[in-house]
PDB file of C-alpha atoms in Angstrom:
ATOM      1  CA  MET G1176     111.435  85.804 128.112  1.00 54.00           C
ATOM      2  CA  GLU G1177     108.817  83.418 126.681  1.00 75.00           C
ATOM      3  CA  TRP G1178     106.003  85.616 128.022  1.00 75.00           C
ATOM      4  CA  ASP G1179     107.658  88.751 126.540  1.00 78.00           C
ATOM      5  CA  PHE G1180     107.983  86.977 123.178  1.00 79.00           C
ATOM      6  CA  LEU G1181     104.339  85.935 123.116  1.00 81.00           C
ATOM      7  CA  LEU G1182     103.159  89.355 124.304  1.00 81.00           C
ATOM      8  CA  SER G1183     105.159  91.067 121.582  1.00 81.00           C
ATOM      9  CA  LEU G1184     103.923  88.582 118.973  1.00 81.00           C
ATOM     10  CA  PHE G1185     100.236  89.072 119.861  1.00 83.00           C
ATOM     11  CA  THR G1186     100.794  92.833 119.947  1.00 82.00           C
ATOM     12  CA  ILE G1187     102.272  92.815 116.454  1.00 80.00           C
ATOM     13  CA  ILE G1188      99.399  90.677 115.112  1.00 80.00           C
ATOM     14  CA  GLY G1189      96.847  92.928 116.814  1.00 79.00           C
ATOM     15  CA  VAL G1190      98.502  96.119 115.435  1.00 77.00           C
ATOM     16  CA  ASP G1191      98.621  94.657 111.907  1.00 74.00           C
ATOM     17  CA  ILE G1192      95.005  93.607 111.975  1.00 72.00           C
ATOM     18  CA  ILE G1193      93.787  96.974 113.292  1.00 72.00           C
ATOM     19  CA  LEU G1194      95.893  98.995 110.869  1.00 71.00           C
ATOM     20  CA  GLY G1195      95.189  96.526 108.047  1.00 67.00           C
ATOM     21  CA  GLY G1196      91.589  97.499 107.534  1.00 62.00           C
ATOM     22  CA  ASP G1197      92.485 100.199 104.989  1.00 63.00           C
ATOM     23  CA  ASN G1198      94.788  97.782 103.210  1.00 68.00           C
ATOM     24  CA  ALA G1199      91.938  95.300 102.843  1.00 68.00           C
ATOM     25  CA  ILE G1200      89.851  98.083 101.230  1.00 65.00           C
ATOM     26  CA  VAL G1201      92.700  98.892  98.808  1.00 69.00           C
ATOM     27  CA  VAL G1202      93.029  95.225  97.787  1.00 73.00           C
ATOM     28  CA  ALA G1203      89.276  94.939  97.238  1.00 69.00           C
ATOM     29  CA  LEU G1204      89.091  98.135  95.153  1.00 67.00           C
ATOM     30  CA  ALA G1205      92.183  97.311  93.135  1.00 75.00           C
ATOM     31  CA  CYS G1206      90.815  93.904  92.133  1.00 75.00           C
ATOM     32  CA  ARG G1207      87.188  94.827  91.749  1.00 72.00           C
ATOM     33  CA  HIS G1208      87.119  95.267  87.951  1.00 75.00           C
ATOM     34  CA  LEU G1209      89.417  92.348  87.127  1.00 82.00           C
ATOM     35  CA  PRO G1210      88.015  89.201  85.525  1.00 83.00           C
ATOM     36  CA  ALA G1211      87.103  86.643  88.135  1.00 75.00           C
ATOM     37  CA  HIS G1212      89.955  84.285  87.192  1.00 78.00           C
ATOM     38  CA  GLN G1213      92.561  87.038  87.731  1.00 84.00           C
ATOM     39  CA  ARG G1214      91.403  88.390  91.099  1.00 79.00           C
ATOM     40  CA  ASN G1215      93.039  85.770  93.290  1.00 79.00           C
ATOM     41  CA  LYS G1216      96.228  85.978  91.270  1.00 85.00           C
ATOM     42  CA  ALA G1217      96.364  89.785  91.664  1.00 84.00           C
ATOM     43  CA  MET G1218      95.681  89.508  95.422  1.00 79.00           C
ATOM     44  CA  ILE G1219      98.336  86.860  96.037  1.00 82.00           C
ATOM     45  CA  ILE G1220     101.070  88.522  93.910  1.00 86.00           C
ATOM     46  CA  GLY G1221     100.255  92.048  95.024  1.00 84.00           C
ATOM     47  CA  ILE G1222     100.039  91.271  98.720  1.00 81.00           C
ATOM     48  CA  GLY G1223     103.114  89.008  98.472  1.00 84.00           C
ATOM     49  CA  LEU G1224     105.216  91.784  96.953  1.00 87.00           C
ATOM     50  CA  ALA G1225     103.834  94.318  99.437  1.00 82.00           C
ATOM     51  CA  LEU G1226     104.649  91.955 102.314  1.00 82.00           C
ATOM     52  CA  ILE G1227     108.294  91.544 101.151  1.00 87.00           C
ATOM     53  CA  ILE G1228     108.677  95.329 100.906  1.00 86.00           C
ATOM     54  CA  ARG G1229     107.058  95.844 104.320  1.00 82.00           C
ATOM     55  CA  ILE G1230     109.292  93.257 105.981  1.00 85.00           C
ATOM     56  CA  GLY G1231     112.355  94.991 104.497  1.00 87.00           C
ATOM     57  CA  LEU G1232     111.214  98.431 105.693  1.00 86.00           C
ATOM     58  CA  THR G1233     110.341  97.076 109.149  1.00 85.00           C
ATOM     59  CA  LEU G1234     113.777  95.423 109.559  1.00 86.00           C
ATOM     60  CA  ILE G1235     115.447  98.687 108.556  1.00 89.00           C
ATOM     61  CA  THR G1236     113.293 100.562 111.059  1.00 86.00           C
ATOM     62  CA  VAL G1237     114.129  98.056 113.799  1.00 85.00           C
ATOM     63  CA  LYS G1238     117.827  98.847 113.283  1.00 85.00           C
ATOM     64  CA  LEU G1239     117.196 102.568 113.182  1.00 85.00           C
ATOM     65  CA  LEU G1240     115.277 102.462 116.461  1.00 83.00           C
ATOM     66  CA  ALA G1241     118.481 101.403 118.215  1.00 81.00           C
ATOM     67  CA  ILE G1242     119.737 104.958 117.744  1.00 86.00           C
ATOM     68  CA  PRO G1243     119.402 106.898 121.010  1.00 85.00           C
ATOM     69  CA  PHE G1244     116.057 108.711 121.472  1.00 87.00           C
ATOM     70  CA  LEU G1245     114.560 107.460 118.177  1.00 87.00           C
ATOM     71  CA  LEU G1246     112.567 104.724 119.919  1.00 84.00           C
ATOM     72  CA  GLY G1247     111.113 107.266 122.324  1.00 87.00           C
ATOM     73  CA  ILE G1248     110.315 109.689 119.476  1.00 89.00           C
ATOM     74  CA  ALA G1249     108.680 106.871 117.485  1.00 86.00           C
ATOM     75  CA  GLY G1250     106.670 105.957 120.552  1.00 86.00           C
ATOM     76  CA  ALA G1251     105.409 109.509 120.877  1.00 91.00           C
ATOM     77  CA  LEU G1252     104.479 109.491 117.176  1.00 88.00           C
ATOM     78  CA  LEU G1253     102.584 106.235 117.662  1.00 85.00           C
ATOM     79  CA  ILE G1254     100.560 107.871 120.489  1.00 91.00           C
ATOM     80  CA  TYR G1255      99.365 110.437 117.920  1.00 89.00           C
ATOM     81  CA  ILE G1256      98.643 107.662 115.388  1.00 83.00           C
ATOM     82  CA  ALA G1257      96.537 105.843 118.044  1.00 85.00           C
ATOM     83  CA  TYR G1258      94.628 109.053 118.846  1.00 89.00           C
ATOM     84  CA  HIS G1259      94.137 109.798 115.139  1.00 86.00           C
ATOM     85  CA  LEU G1260      92.741 106.307 114.605  1.00 78.00           C
ATOM     86  CA  LEU G1261      89.919 107.192 116.990  1.00 83.00           C
ATOM     87  CA  ILE G1262      89.055 110.650 115.689  1.00 83.00           C
ATOM     88  CA  GLU G1263      89.555 110.384 111.931  1.00 73.00           C
ATOM     89  CA  GLN G1264      86.485 110.749 109.820  1.00 51.00           C
ATOM     90  CA  GLU G1265      85.592 108.192 107.183  1.00 48.00           C
ATOM     91  CA  LYS G1266      88.046 108.519 104.335  1.00 48.00           C
ATOM     92  CA  ASN G1267      87.165 108.995 100.719  1.00 45.00           C
ATOM     93  CA  GLN G1268      88.669 106.129  98.825  1.00 50.00           C
ATOM     94  CA  THR G1269      90.423 107.354  95.676  1.00 53.00           C
ATOM     95  CA  ILE G1270      91.984 104.074  94.638  1.00 55.00           C
ATOM     96  CA  THR G1271      91.256 103.309  90.996  1.00 58.00           C
ATOM     97  CA  SER G1272      89.959  99.906  89.915  1.00 62.00           C
ATOM     98  CA  PRO G1273      92.198  98.750  87.017  1.00 69.00           C
ATOM     99  CA  THR G1274      91.079  96.165  84.476  1.00 73.00           C
ATOM    100  CA  ASN G1275      94.646  94.958  83.862  1.00 81.00           C
ATOM    101  CA  LEU G1276      96.274  92.304  86.139  1.00 85.00           C
ATOM    102  CA  TRP G1277      99.707  93.938  86.462  1.00 85.00           C
ATOM    103  CA  THR G1278      98.223  97.412  86.893  1.00 86.00           C
ATOM    104  CA  ALA G1279      96.134  96.082  89.797  1.00 82.00           C
ATOM    105  CA  ILE G1280      99.204  94.458  91.352  1.00 84.00           C
ATOM    106  CA  LYS G1281     101.148  97.754  91.028  1.00 84.00           C
ATOM    107  CA  THR G1282      98.231  99.618  92.627  1.00 81.00           C
ATOM    108  CA  ILE G1283      98.191  97.237  95.634  1.00 78.00           C
ATOM    109  CA  VAL G1284     101.951  97.461  96.122  1.00 83.00           C
ATOM    110  CA  ILE G1285     102.183 101.249  95.838  1.00 81.00           C
ATOM    111  CA  ALA G1286      99.138 101.907  98.025  1.00 74.00           C
ATOM    112  CA  ASP G1287     100.422  99.494 100.725  1.00 74.00           C
ATOM    113  CA  PHE G1288     103.811 101.223 100.668  1.00 75.00           C
ATOM    114  CA  VAL G1289     102.258 104.674 101.070  1.00 68.00           C
ATOM    115  CA  MET G1290      99.712 103.626 103.692  1.00 67.00           C
ATOM    116  CA  GLY G1291     101.976 101.311 105.665  1.00 71.00           C
ATOM    117  CA  PHE G1292     104.070 103.925 107.499  1.00 75.00           C
ATOM    118  CA  ASP G1293     102.200 103.732 110.792  1.00 74.00           C
ATOM    119  CA  ASN G1294     102.179  99.942 110.609  1.00 77.00           C
ATOM    120  CA  VAL G1295     105.954  99.763 110.091  1.00 83.00           C
ATOM    121  CA  ILE G1296     106.662 101.987 113.115  1.00 85.00           C
ATOM    122  CA  ALA G1297     104.246 100.069 115.354  1.00 83.00           C
ATOM    123  CA  VAL G1298     105.586  96.630 114.368  1.00 83.00           C
ATOM    124  CA  ALA G1299     109.217  97.696 114.689  1.00 84.00           C
ATOM    125  CA  GLY G1300     108.558  99.126 118.119  1.00 82.00           C
ATOM    126  CA  ALA G1301     106.607  96.096 119.330  1.00 82.00           C
ATOM    127  CA  ALA G1302     109.346  93.709 118.151  1.00 81.00           C
ATOM    128  CA  HIS G1303     112.043  95.310 120.289  1.00 76.00           C
ATOM    129  CA  GLY G1304     114.765  94.303 117.887  1.00 77.00           C
ATOM    130  CA  ASN G1305     113.629  90.688 117.430  1.00 81.00           C
ATOM    131  CA  ILE G1306     113.696  90.015 113.662  1.00 84.00           C
ATOM    132  CA  ILE G1307     111.986  86.635 114.025  1.00 85.00           C
ATOM    133  CA  LEU G1308     109.042  88.370 115.726  1.00 81.00           C
ATOM    134  CA  VAL G1309     108.733  90.802 112.833  1.00 81.00           C
ATOM    135  CA  ILE G1310     108.586  88.070 110.173  1.00 83.00           C
ATOM    136  CA  ILE G1311     106.240  85.704 112.089  1.00 82.00           C
ATOM    137  CA  GLY G1312     103.941  88.565 113.128  1.00 78.00           C
ATOM    138  CA  LEU G1313     103.656  90.003 109.631  1.00 77.00           C
ATOM    139  CA  PHE G1314     103.017  86.624 107.974  1.00 78.00           C
ATOM    140  CA  VAL G1315     100.326  85.635 110.487  1.00 75.00           C
ATOM    141  CA  SER G1316      98.586  88.983 110.422  1.00 69.00           C
ATOM    142  CA  VAL G1317      98.680  89.307 106.636  1.00 71.00           C
ATOM    143  CA  SER G1318      97.120  85.837 106.353  1.00 70.00           C
ATOM    144  CA  ILE G1319      94.359  86.929 108.753  1.00 67.00           C
ATOM    145  CA  ILE G1320      93.748  90.114 106.800  1.00 64.00           C
ATOM    146  CA  ILE G1321      93.560  88.238 103.453  1.00 65.00           C
ATOM    147  CA  TRP G1322      91.082  85.620 104.631  1.00 64.00           C
ATOM    148  CA  GLY G1323      89.221  87.734 107.118  1.00 60.00           C
ATOM    149  CA  SER G1324      89.262  91.215 105.529  1.00 56.00           C
ATOM    150  CA  LYS G1325      85.495  91.321 105.008  1.00 56.00           C
ATOM    151  CA  LEU G1326      84.865  90.284 108.623  1.00 65.00           C
ATOM    152  CA  ILE G1327      87.376  92.855 109.908  1.00 60.00           C
ATOM    153  CA  LEU G1328      85.744  95.648 107.936  1.00 55.00           C
ATOM    154  CA  LYS G1329      82.262  94.626 109.110  1.00 65.00           C
ATOM    155  CA  LEU G1330      83.509  94.618 112.753  1.00 69.00           C
ATOM    156  CA  PHE G1331      84.870  98.149 112.270  1.00 64.00           C
ATOM    157  CA  ASP G1332      81.561  99.337 110.788  1.00 65.00           C
ATOM    158  CA  HIS G1333      79.161  97.706 113.215  1.00 75.00           C
ATOM    159  CA  TYR G1334      81.137  97.611 116.445  1.00 76.00           C
ATOM    160  CA  PRO G1335      82.902 100.943 117.159  1.00 72.00           C
ATOM    161  CA  LEU G1336      84.358  99.409 120.352  1.00 80.00           C
ATOM    162  CA  VAL G1337      86.792  97.420 118.131  1.00 77.00           C
ATOM    163  CA  ILE G1338      88.441 100.701 117.098  1.00 79.00           C
ATOM    164  CA  TYR G1339      88.954 101.561 120.782  1.00 86.00           C
ATOM    165  CA  ILE G1340      90.524  98.179 121.405  1.00 84.00           C
ATOM    166  CA  GLY G1341      92.835  98.803 118.443  1.00 78.00           C
ATOM    167  CA  ALA G1342      93.757 102.266 119.678  1.00 85.00           C
ATOM    168  CA  GLY G1343      94.441 100.774 123.091  1.00 88.00           C
ATOM    169  CA  ILE G1344      96.791  98.234 121.536  1.00 85.00           C
ATOM    170  CA  LEU G1345      98.624 100.982 119.693  1.00 83.00           C
ATOM    171  CA  ALA G1346      98.849 103.101 122.849  1.00 90.00           C
ATOM    172  CA  PHE G1347     100.193 100.125 124.787  1.00 89.00           C
ATOM    173  CA  THR G1348     102.808  99.536 122.062  1.00 85.00           C
ATOM    174  CA  ALA G1349     103.781 103.228 122.132  1.00 88.00           C
ATOM    175  CA  ALA G1350     104.156 103.221 125.926  1.00 90.00           C
ATOM    176  CA  ARG G1351     106.351 100.071 125.779  1.00 86.00           C
ATOM    177  CA  MET G1352     108.505 101.724 123.110  1.00 86.00           C
ATOM    178  CA  ILE G1353     109.076 104.747 125.370  1.00 89.00           C
ATOM    179  CA  THR G1354     109.810 102.645 128.436  1.00 88.00           C
ATOM    180  CA  HIS G1355     112.291 100.547 126.412  1.00 83.00           C
ATOM    181  CA  GLU G1356     114.091 103.626 125.092  1.00 84.00           C
ATOM    182  CA  LEU G1357     117.797 103.217 125.979  1.00 80.00           C
ATOM    183  CA  MET G1358     118.002 106.716 127.450  1.00 85.00           C
ATOM    184  CA  PHE G1359     114.979 106.070 129.752  1.00 84.00           C
ATOM    185  CA  ALA G1360     115.761 102.426 130.561  1.00 74.00           C
ATOM    186  CA  PRO G1361     117.636 103.109 133.809  1.00 78.00           C
ATOM    187  CA  LEU G1362     114.592 104.933 135.218  1.00 82.00           C
ATOM    188  CA  PHE G1363     111.954 102.428 134.167  1.00 84.00           C
ATOM    189  CA  SER G1364     114.023  99.265 134.779  1.00 77.00           C
ATOM    190  CA  GLN G1365     114.684 100.246 138.346  1.00 80.00           C
ATOM    191  CA  GLN G1366     111.048 101.246 138.919  1.00 83.00           C
ATOM    192  CA  PRO G1367     108.902  98.523 137.277  1.00 82.00           C
ATOM    193  CA  MET G1368     105.713  99.956 138.841  1.00 89.00           C
ATOM    194  CA  LEU G1369     106.500 103.315 137.271  1.00 89.00           C
ATOM    195  CA  ALA G1370     106.646 101.647 133.856  1.00 88.00           C
ATOM    196  CA  PHE G1371     103.366  99.917 134.528  1.00 91.00           C
ATOM    197  CA  PHE G1372     101.571 103.092 135.618  1.00 94.00           C
ATOM    198  CA  PHE G1373     103.077 104.989 132.687  1.00 94.00           C
ATOM    199  CA  GLN G1374     101.604 102.460 130.264  1.00 93.00           C
ATOM    200  CA  ILE G1375      98.196 102.680 131.946  1.00 95.00           C
ATOM    201  CA  LEU G1376      98.437 106.508 131.787  1.00 96.00           C
ATOM    202  CA  VAL G1377      99.243 106.528 128.056  1.00 95.00           C
ATOM    203  CA  ILE G1378      96.427 104.123 127.222  1.00 95.00           C
ATOM    204  CA  THR G1379      93.913 106.105 129.334  1.00 96.00           C
ATOM    205  CA  PHE G1380      95.042 109.388 127.823  1.00 96.00           C
ATOM    206  CA  VAL G1381      94.646 108.156 124.220  1.00 94.00           C
ATOM    207  CA  LEU G1382      91.242 106.528 124.744  1.00 94.00           C
ATOM    208  CA  LEU G1383      89.811 109.330 126.859  1.00 95.00           C
ATOM    209  CA  SER G1384      91.054 112.179 124.642  1.00 94.00           C
ATOM    210  CA  GLY G1385      89.789 110.329 121.532  1.00 91.00           C
ATOM    211  CA  TRP G1386      86.378 109.782 123.117  1.00 91.00           C
ATOM    212  CA  ILE G1387      86.125 113.415 124.258  1.00 93.00           C
ATOM    213  CA  THR G1388      87.104 114.688 120.790  1.00 92.00           C
ATOM    214  CA  LYS G1389      84.529 112.457 119.073  1.00 86.00           C
ATOM    215  CA  SER G1390      81.802 113.422 121.575  1.00 88.00           C
ATOM    216  CA  PHE G1391      82.571 117.128 121.035  1.00 87.00           C
ATOM    217  CA  ARG G1392      82.430 116.732 117.260  1.00 82.00           C
ATOM    218  CA  SER G1393      79.128 114.818 117.463  1.00 80.00           C
ATOM    219  CA  SER G1394      77.575 117.525 119.645  1.00 82.00           C
ATOM    220  CA  ARG G1395      78.426 120.189 117.091  1.00 77.00           C
ATOM    221  CA  GLU G1396      76.938 118.330 114.139  1.00 65.00           C
TER     222      GLU G1396
END
């Protein structure tokens, strides 16, 4: 149980960091035109409010995933999200840079709400119903994103392998969600090696298909 708790906690933190890159960009853009003395205040209040909303949404999602087949469906959706993380082209950032403190805070909260859908699904699935895991994981990962956002973004830009690691974490989370689905549990619980090989298969499929798609696109450019 202790190993499962730690594995789920590290998975949640990893998922949040990987999917938090865009959120770090949003925070930076939203605060860019604020006076220097207001930037930290906007970041702390905006991220704090966004974190409260995200915790609430994640806890609701944790409860919803107890409905039969929803955990499996969410796992399948997360496989697509992991694949999309690998193949997506660089996004055009359309976030405005307000000069007013409360407008910047509103921008951060709304953007995080809109962009946090994949994050909520991944965290809820990785937590397996453990509310303490959700709260600890989100607080730790948000702290890392706040203080290390520049480093995270530089890693993404200069070391493409980091994206593959992130996609692998998402694929692993998706596979665990499917193997923990109540309707499939009898099959996987009685055949632990089947669950292990299924997780390996999902991770391999996501990474290989993403790499093939990116290679094909590069060859056509």
